[in-house]
PDB file of C-alpha atoms in Angstrom:
ATOM      1  CA  UNK A   1       0.000   0.000   0.000  1.00 73.00           C
ATOM      2  CA  UNK A   2       2.842   2.385   0.856  1.00 85.00           C
ATOM      3  CA  UNK A   3       4.459   1.632  -2.494  1.00 82.00           C
ATOM      4  CA  UNK A   4       1.310   2.615  -4.387  1.00 85.00           C
ATOM      5  CA  UNK A   5       1.059   5.883  -2.452  1.00 86.00           C
ATOM      6  CA  UNK A   6       4.716   6.656  -3.141  1.00 85.00           C
ATOM      7  CA  UNK A   7       4.307   5.803  -6.821  1.00 84.00           C
ATOM      8  CA  UNK A   8       1.302   8.100  -7.253  1.00 85.00           C
ATOM      9  CA  UNK A   9       3.029  10.914  -5.404  1.00 87.00           C
ATOM     10  CA  UNK A  10       5.979  11.197  -7.822  1.00 86.00           C
ATOM     11  CA  UNK A  11       5.849  12.916 -11.182  1.00 87.00           C
ATOM     12  CA  UNK A  12       5.446  11.062 -14.460  1.00 87.00           C
ATOM     13  CA  UNK A  13       9.055  11.865 -15.467  1.00 89.00           C
ATOM     14  CA  UNK A  14      10.277  10.358 -12.182  1.00 87.00           C
ATOM     15  CA  UNK A  15       8.088   7.329 -12.798  1.00 86.00           C
ATOM     16  CA  UNK A  16       9.632   6.959 -16.257  1.00 88.00           C
ATOM     17  CA  UNK A  17      13.139   7.234 -14.770  1.00 90.00           C
ATOM     18  CA  UNK A  18      12.325   4.532 -12.210  1.00 88.00           C
ATOM     19  CA  UNK A  19      10.878   2.251 -14.876  1.00 88.00           C
ATOM     20  CA  UNK A  20      13.990   2.787 -16.983  1.00 93.00           C
ATOM     21  CA  UNK A  21      16.278   2.068 -13.983  1.00 90.00           C
ATOM     22  CA  UNK A  22      14.452  -1.128 -13.042  1.00 88.00           C
ATOM     23  CA  UNK A  23      14.401  -2.219 -16.687  1.00 91.00           C
ATOM     24  CA  UNK A  24      18.146  -1.573 -16.995  1.00 91.00           C
ATOM     25  CA  UNK A  25      18.881  -3.639 -13.899  1.00 88.00           C
ATOM     26  CA  UNK A  26      16.655  -6.448 -15.199  1.00 88.00           C
ATOM     27  CA  UNK A  27      18.405  -6.327 -18.608  1.00 89.00           C
ATOM     28  CA  UNK A  28      21.824  -6.540 -16.930  1.00 91.00           C
ATOM     29  CA  UNK A  29      20.653  -9.524 -14.865  1.00 87.00           C
ATOM     30  CA  UNK A  30      19.376 -11.286 -17.987  1.00 87.00           C
ATOM     31  CA  UNK A  31      22.593 -10.419 -19.870  1.00 89.00           C
ATOM     32  CA  UNK A  32      24.635 -12.060 -17.103  1.00 89.00           C
ATOM     33  CA  UNK A  33      22.293 -15.006 -16.449  1.00 87.00           C
ATOM     34  CA  UNK A  34      21.931 -16.266 -20.029  1.00 90.00           C
ATOM     35  CA  UNK A  35      25.675 -16.745 -20.705  1.00 88.00           C
ATOM     36  CA  UNK A  36      26.134 -18.183 -17.207  1.00 86.00           C
ATOM     37  CA  UNK A  37      23.385 -20.735 -17.794  1.00 89.00           C
ATOM     38  CA  UNK A  38      24.757 -21.559 -21.251  1.00 87.00           C
ATOM     39  CA  UNK A  39      28.237 -22.011 -19.818  1.00 89.00           C
ATOM     40  CA  UNK A  40      26.898 -24.234 -17.037  1.00 87.00           C
ATOM     41  CA  UNK A  41      25.066 -26.422 -19.567  1.00 90.00           C
ATOM     42  CA  UNK A  42      28.196 -26.651 -21.715  1.00 89.00           C
ATOM     43  CA  UNK A  43      30.369 -27.630 -18.721  1.00 90.00           C
ATOM     44  CA  UNK A  44      27.856 -30.294 -17.694  1.00 88.00           C
ATOM     45  CA  UNK A  45      27.704 -31.661 -21.248  1.00 88.00           C
ATOM     46  CA  UNK A  46      31.520 -31.739 -21.447  1.00 85.00           C
ATOM     47  CA  UNK A  47      31.739 -33.490 -18.070  1.00 81.00           C
ATOM     48  CA  UNK A  48      29.197 -36.087 -19.233  1.00 82.00           C
ATOM     49  CA  UNK A  49      31.102 -36.607 -22.498  1.00 82.00           C
ATOM     50  CA  UNK A  50      34.392 -36.919 -20.588  1.00 80.00           C
ATOM     51  CA  UNK A  51      32.796 -39.466 -18.245  1.00 80.00           C
ATOM     52  CA  UNK A  52      31.658 -41.522 -21.230  1.00 85.00           C
ATOM     53  CA  UNK A  53      35.146 -41.361 -22.764  1.00 86.00           C
ATOM     54  CA  UNK A  54      36.636 -42.488 -19.453  1.00 84.00           C
ATOM     55  CA  UNK A  55      34.264 -45.459 -19.404  1.00 89.00           C
ATOM     56  CA  UNK A  56      35.443 -46.424 -22.876  1.00 86.00           C
ATOM     57  CA  UNK A  57      39.071 -46.305 -21.736  1.00 87.00           C
ATOM     58  CA  UNK A  58      38.150 -48.374 -18.677  1.00 91.00           C
ATOM     59  CA  UNK A  59      36.642 -50.970 -20.994  1.00 90.00           C
ATOM     60  CA  UNK A  60      39.978 -51.063 -22.786  1.00 89.00           C
ATOM     61  CA  UNK A  61      42.040 -51.825 -19.648  1.00 92.00           C
ATOM     62  CA  UNK A  62      39.438 -53.857 -17.732  1.00 94.00           C
ATOM     63  CA  UNK A  63      40.286 -57.173 -19.464  1.00 94.00           C
ATOM     64  CA  UNK A  64      43.981 -56.675 -18.609  1.00 93.00           C
ATOM     65  CA  UNK A  65      43.043 -56.098 -14.982  1.00 96.00           C
ATOM     66  CA  UNK A  66      40.993 -59.297 -14.989  1.00 95.00           C
ATOM     67  CA  UNK A  67      43.847 -61.269 -16.566  1.00 95.00           C
ATOM     68  CA  UNK A  68      46.495 -60.084 -14.124  1.00 96.00           C
ATOM     69  CA  UNK A  69      44.087 -60.678 -11.236  1.00 96.00           C
ATOM     70  CA  UNK A  70      43.502 -64.269 -12.381  1.00 95.00           C
ATOM     71  CA  UNK A  71      47.239 -64.859 -12.886  1.00 95.00           C
ATOM     72  CA  UNK A  72      48.111 -63.341  -9.513  1.00 96.00           C
ATOM     73  CA  UNK A  73      45.514 -65.579  -7.857  1.00 94.00           C
ATOM     74  CA  UNK A  74      47.090 -68.597  -9.501  1.00 93.00           C
ATOM     75  CA  UNK A  75      50.666 -67.528  -8.689  1.00 93.00           C
ATOM     76  CA  UNK A  76      49.745 -66.991  -5.041  1.00 93.00           C
ATOM     77  CA  UNK A  77      48.014 -70.344  -4.959  1.00 92.00           C
ATOM     78  CA  UNK A  78      50.877 -72.380  -6.475  1.00 89.00           C
ATOM     79  CA  UNK A  79      53.602 -70.644  -4.437  1.00 89.00           C
ATOM     80  CA  UNK A  80      51.813 -71.376  -1.174  1.00 89.00           C
ATOM     81  CA  UNK A  81      53.859 -73.909   0.781  1.00 84.00           C
ATOM     82  CA  UNK A  82      50.665 -75.875   1.477  1.00 84.00           C
ATOM     83  CA  UNK A  83      49.807 -76.142  -2.222  1.00 84.00           C
ATOM     84  CA  UNK A  84      49.483 -79.547  -3.792  1.00 82.00           C
ATOM     85  CA  UNK A  85      48.524 -80.297  -7.387  1.00 81.00           C
ATOM     86  CA  UNK A  86      46.339 -83.041  -5.969  1.00 79.00           C
ATOM     87  CA  UNK A  87      44.047 -80.530  -4.199  1.00 77.00           C
ATOM     88  CA  UNK A  88      41.565 -80.710  -7.039  1.00 74.00           C
ATOM     89  CA  UNK A  89      41.481 -76.944  -7.574  1.00 77.00           C
ATOM     90  CA  UNK A  90      40.572 -76.070 -11.138  1.00 82.00           C
ATOM     91  CA  UNK A  91      43.103 -73.784 -12.779  1.00 85.00           C
ATOM     92  CA  UNK A  92      41.209 -71.122 -14.735  1.00 88.00           C
ATOM     93  CA  UNK A  93      44.334 -69.152 -15.597  1.00 89.00           C
ATOM     94  CA  UNK A  94      45.561 -69.914 -19.117  1.00 91.00           C
ATOM     95  CA  UNK A  95      48.882 -68.330 -18.139  1.00 92.00           C
ATOM     96  CA  UNK A  96      49.262 -70.622 -15.100  1.00 90.00           C
ATOM     97  CA  UNK A  97      50.274 -67.840 -12.719  1.00 92.00           C
ATOM     98  CA  UNK A  98      52.583 -65.962 -15.078  1.00 93.00           C
ATOM     99  CA  UNK A  99      51.307 -62.537 -14.012  1.00 93.00           C
ATOM    100  CA  UNK A 100      54.457 -60.840 -15.310  1.00 92.00           C
ATOM    101  CA  UNK A 101      53.313 -61.072 -18.911  1.00 93.00           C
ATOM    102  CA  UNK A 102      50.348 -58.785 -18.109  1.00 94.00           C
ATOM    103  CA  UNK A 103      52.394 -55.991 -16.555  1.00 93.00           C
ATOM    104  CA  UNK A 104      53.271 -54.224 -19.863  1.00 92.00           C
ATOM    105  CA  UNK A 105      49.606 -54.094 -20.900  1.00 91.00           C
ATOM    106  CA  UNK A 106      48.674 -52.340 -17.688  1.00 92.00           C
ATOM    107  CA  UNK A 107      51.674 -50.021 -17.739  1.00 91.00           C
ATOM    108  CA  UNK A 108      50.526 -48.873 -21.179  1.00 89.00           C
ATOM    109  CA  UNK A 109      47.376 -47.558 -19.485  1.00 85.00           C
ATOM    110  CA  UNK A 110      49.363 -45.040 -17.425  1.00 86.00           C
ATOM    111  CA  UNK A 111      48.965 -42.387 -20.112  1.00 88.00           C
ATOM    112  CA  UNK A 112      45.177 -42.603 -19.695  1.00 87.00           C
ATOM    113  CA  UNK A 113      45.045 -41.826 -15.972  1.00 87.00           C
ATOM    114  CA  UNK A 114      44.199 -38.174 -16.621  1.00 87.00           C
ATOM    115  CA  UNK A 115      40.919 -39.217 -18.240  1.00 87.00           C
ATOM    116  CA  UNK A 116      39.610 -40.937 -15.121  1.00 88.00           C
ATOM    117  CA  UNK A 117      37.851 -39.577 -12.084  1.00 87.00           C
ATOM    118  CA  UNK A 118      39.950 -39.654  -8.927  1.00 89.00           C
ATOM    119  CA  UNK A 119      37.939 -42.632  -7.644  1.00 91.00           C
ATOM    120  CA  UNK A 120      39.249 -44.689 -10.582  1.00 93.00           C
ATOM    121  CA  UNK A 121      42.624 -42.994 -11.115  1.00 93.00           C
ATOM    122  CA  UNK A 122      43.828 -43.380  -7.532  1.00 95.00           C
ATOM    123  CA  UNK A 123      43.587 -47.194  -7.282  1.00 96.00           C
ATOM    124  CA  UNK A 124      44.962 -47.572 -10.813  1.00 95.00           C
ATOM    125  CA  UNK A 125      47.855 -45.228 -10.009  1.00 94.00           C
ATOM    126  CA  UNK A 126      48.639 -47.183  -6.833  1.00 96.00           C
ATOM    127  CA  UNK A 127      48.577 -50.454  -8.782  1.00 96.00           C
ATOM    128  CA  UNK A 128      50.710 -49.089 -11.617  1.00 95.00           C
ATOM    129  CA  UNK A 129      53.272 -47.764  -9.147  1.00 95.00           C
ATOM    130  CA  UNK A 130      53.613 -51.197  -7.534  1.00 95.00           C
ATOM    131  CA  UNK A 131      53.693 -52.910 -10.942  1.00 95.00           C
ATOM    132  CA  UNK A 132      56.563 -50.649 -12.033  1.00 94.00           C
ATOM    133  CA  UNK A 133      58.409 -51.494  -8.828  1.00 93.00           C
ATOM    134  CA  UNK A 134      57.747 -55.228  -9.249  1.00 92.00           C
ATOM    135  CA  UNK A 135      58.706 -55.206 -12.924  1.00 91.00           C
ATOM    136  CA  UNK A 136      61.956 -53.401 -12.123  1.00 90.00           C
ATOM    137  CA  UNK A 137      62.754 -55.865  -9.361  1.00 86.00           C
ATOM    138  CA  UNK A 138      61.899 -58.925 -11.465  1.00 87.00           C
ATOM    139  CA  UNK A 139      63.975 -57.638 -14.385  1.00 87.00           C
ATOM    140  CA  UNK A 140      67.027 -57.525 -12.133  1.00 84.00           C
ATOM    141  CA  UNK A 141      66.784 -61.235 -11.233  1.00 80.00           C
ATOM    142  CA  UNK A 142      68.491 -62.638 -14.366  1.00 82.00           C
ATOM    143  CA  UNK A 143      71.498 -60.347 -13.856  1.00 79.00           C
ATOM    144  CA  UNK A 144      71.722 -61.378 -10.206  1.00 78.00           C
ATOM    145  CA  UNK A 145      71.530 -65.040 -11.197  1.00 75.00           C
ATOM    146  CA  UNK A 146      74.271 -64.584 -13.812  1.00 78.00           C
ATOM    147  CA  UNK A 147      76.491 -62.909 -11.240  1.00 80.00           C
ATOM    148  CA  UNK A 148      76.707 -66.004  -9.070  1.00 77.00           C
ATOM    149  CA  UNK A 149      73.323 -66.492  -7.368  1.00 75.00           C
ATOM    150  CA  UNK A 150      71.544 -68.952  -9.656  1.00 72.00           C
ATOM    151  CA  UNK A 151      68.920 -69.746  -7.011  1.00 72.00           C
ATOM    152  CA  UNK A 152      68.010 -66.113  -6.338  1.00 71.00           C
ATOM    153  CA  UNK A 153      64.451 -66.432  -7.698  1.00 72.00           C
ATOM    154  CA  UNK A 154      63.792 -69.655  -5.847  1.00 73.00           C
ATOM    155  CA  UNK A 155      65.376 -68.310  -2.639  1.00 77.00           C
ATOM    156  CA  UNK A 156      63.235 -65.171  -2.777  1.00 81.00           C
ATOM    157  CA  UNK A 157      59.968 -66.815  -3.753  1.00 83.00           C
ATOM    158  CA  UNK A 158      58.351 -65.923  -0.406  1.00 87.00           C
ATOM    159  CA  UNK A 159      59.181 -62.252  -0.970  1.00 89.00           C
ATOM    160  CA  UNK A 160      57.866 -62.414  -4.531  1.00 90.00           C
ATOM    161  CA  UNK A 161      54.699 -64.090  -3.250  1.00 92.00           C
ATOM    162  CA  UNK A 162      54.184 -61.307  -0.652  1.00 94.00           C
ATOM    163  CA  UNK A 163      54.592 -58.699  -3.362  1.00 94.00           C
ATOM    164  CA  UNK A 164      52.141 -60.623  -5.538  1.00 95.00           C
ATOM    165  CA  UNK A 165      49.615 -60.662  -2.685  1.00 96.00           C
ATOM    166  CA  UNK A 166      49.962 -56.878  -2.369  1.00 97.00           C
ATOM    167  CA  UNK A 167      49.523 -56.518  -6.144  1.00 96.00           C
ATOM    168  CA  UNK A 168      46.457 -58.745  -5.997  1.00 97.00           C
ATOM    169  CA  UNK A 169      44.867 -56.533  -3.320  1.00 97.00           C
ATOM    170  CA  UNK A 170      45.604 -53.417  -5.384  1.00 97.00           C
ATOM    171  CA  UNK A 171      44.265 -55.107  -8.513  1.00 97.00           C
ATOM    172  CA  UNK A 172      41.063 -55.946  -6.651  1.00 97.00           C
ATOM    173  CA  UNK A 173      40.651 -52.307  -5.618  1.00 97.00           C
ATOM    174  CA  UNK A 174      41.262 -51.131  -9.182  1.00 96.00           C
ATOM    175  CA  UNK A 175      38.771 -53.673 -10.542  1.00 97.00           C
ATOM    176  CA  UNK A 176      36.160 -52.560  -8.033  1.00 97.00           C
ATOM    177  CA  UNK A 177      36.678 -48.862  -8.858  1.00 95.00           C
ATOM    178  CA  UNK A 178      36.469 -49.576 -12.594  1.00 94.00           C
ATOM    179  CA  UNK A 179      33.398 -51.762 -12.208  1.00 94.00           C
ATOM    180  CA  UNK A 180      31.640 -49.139 -10.091  1.00 93.00           C
ATOM    181  CA  UNK A 181      32.447 -46.436 -12.630  1.00 91.00           C
ATOM    182  CA  UNK A 182      31.191 -48.559 -15.509  1.00 91.00           C
ATOM    183  CA  UNK A 183      27.898 -49.175 -13.724  1.00 90.00           C
ATOM    184  CA  UNK A 184      27.228 -45.504 -12.932  1.00 83.00           C
ATOM    185  CA  UNK A 185      24.344 -44.028 -14.882  1.00 75.00           C
ATOM    186  CA  UNK A 186      24.925 -41.031 -17.125  1.00 64.00           C
ATOM    187  CA  UNK A 187      23.264 -37.747 -16.154  1.00 57.00           C
ATOM    188  CA  UNK A 188      22.264 -36.671 -19.643  1.00 51.00           C
TER     189      UNK A 188
END
């Protein structure tokens, strides 16, 4: 009610000035809001597209993760001192525990880490770090054996098995993160 009284008490030129001022403020708000909304939509669309690309890259490395996981399981099983071939356990690993052959495939994925969300990149980065360390260590064994310790591998099998167990845990975490990411629904 007070606003109506004030409005009727001012001159028509003042009313026109107020209408122009309010209109100018509204135009500025619209001029700022439209690009902001457009930018927000574009960022969301880019994030959704990036998430889809990351899922495609995950699908590329996921089989390698499954293979090294299966080979690590088998290696851990057959290097267990209680292991016996007569246990009746079915070997589903075509590589019979030779997890080392899968390391290069996974190391090739290191260049893709920037495409993943942190929930996927972190466990993969941790796994890749340990794989690099293991690969470096395993590559030194032939030189050590040639230098006068022919039984080095056999004598350090328990240490290799412990490292393989750690790799298997990290592989499991990476598989879980990748699987979770692949099952997330898109927001577009």
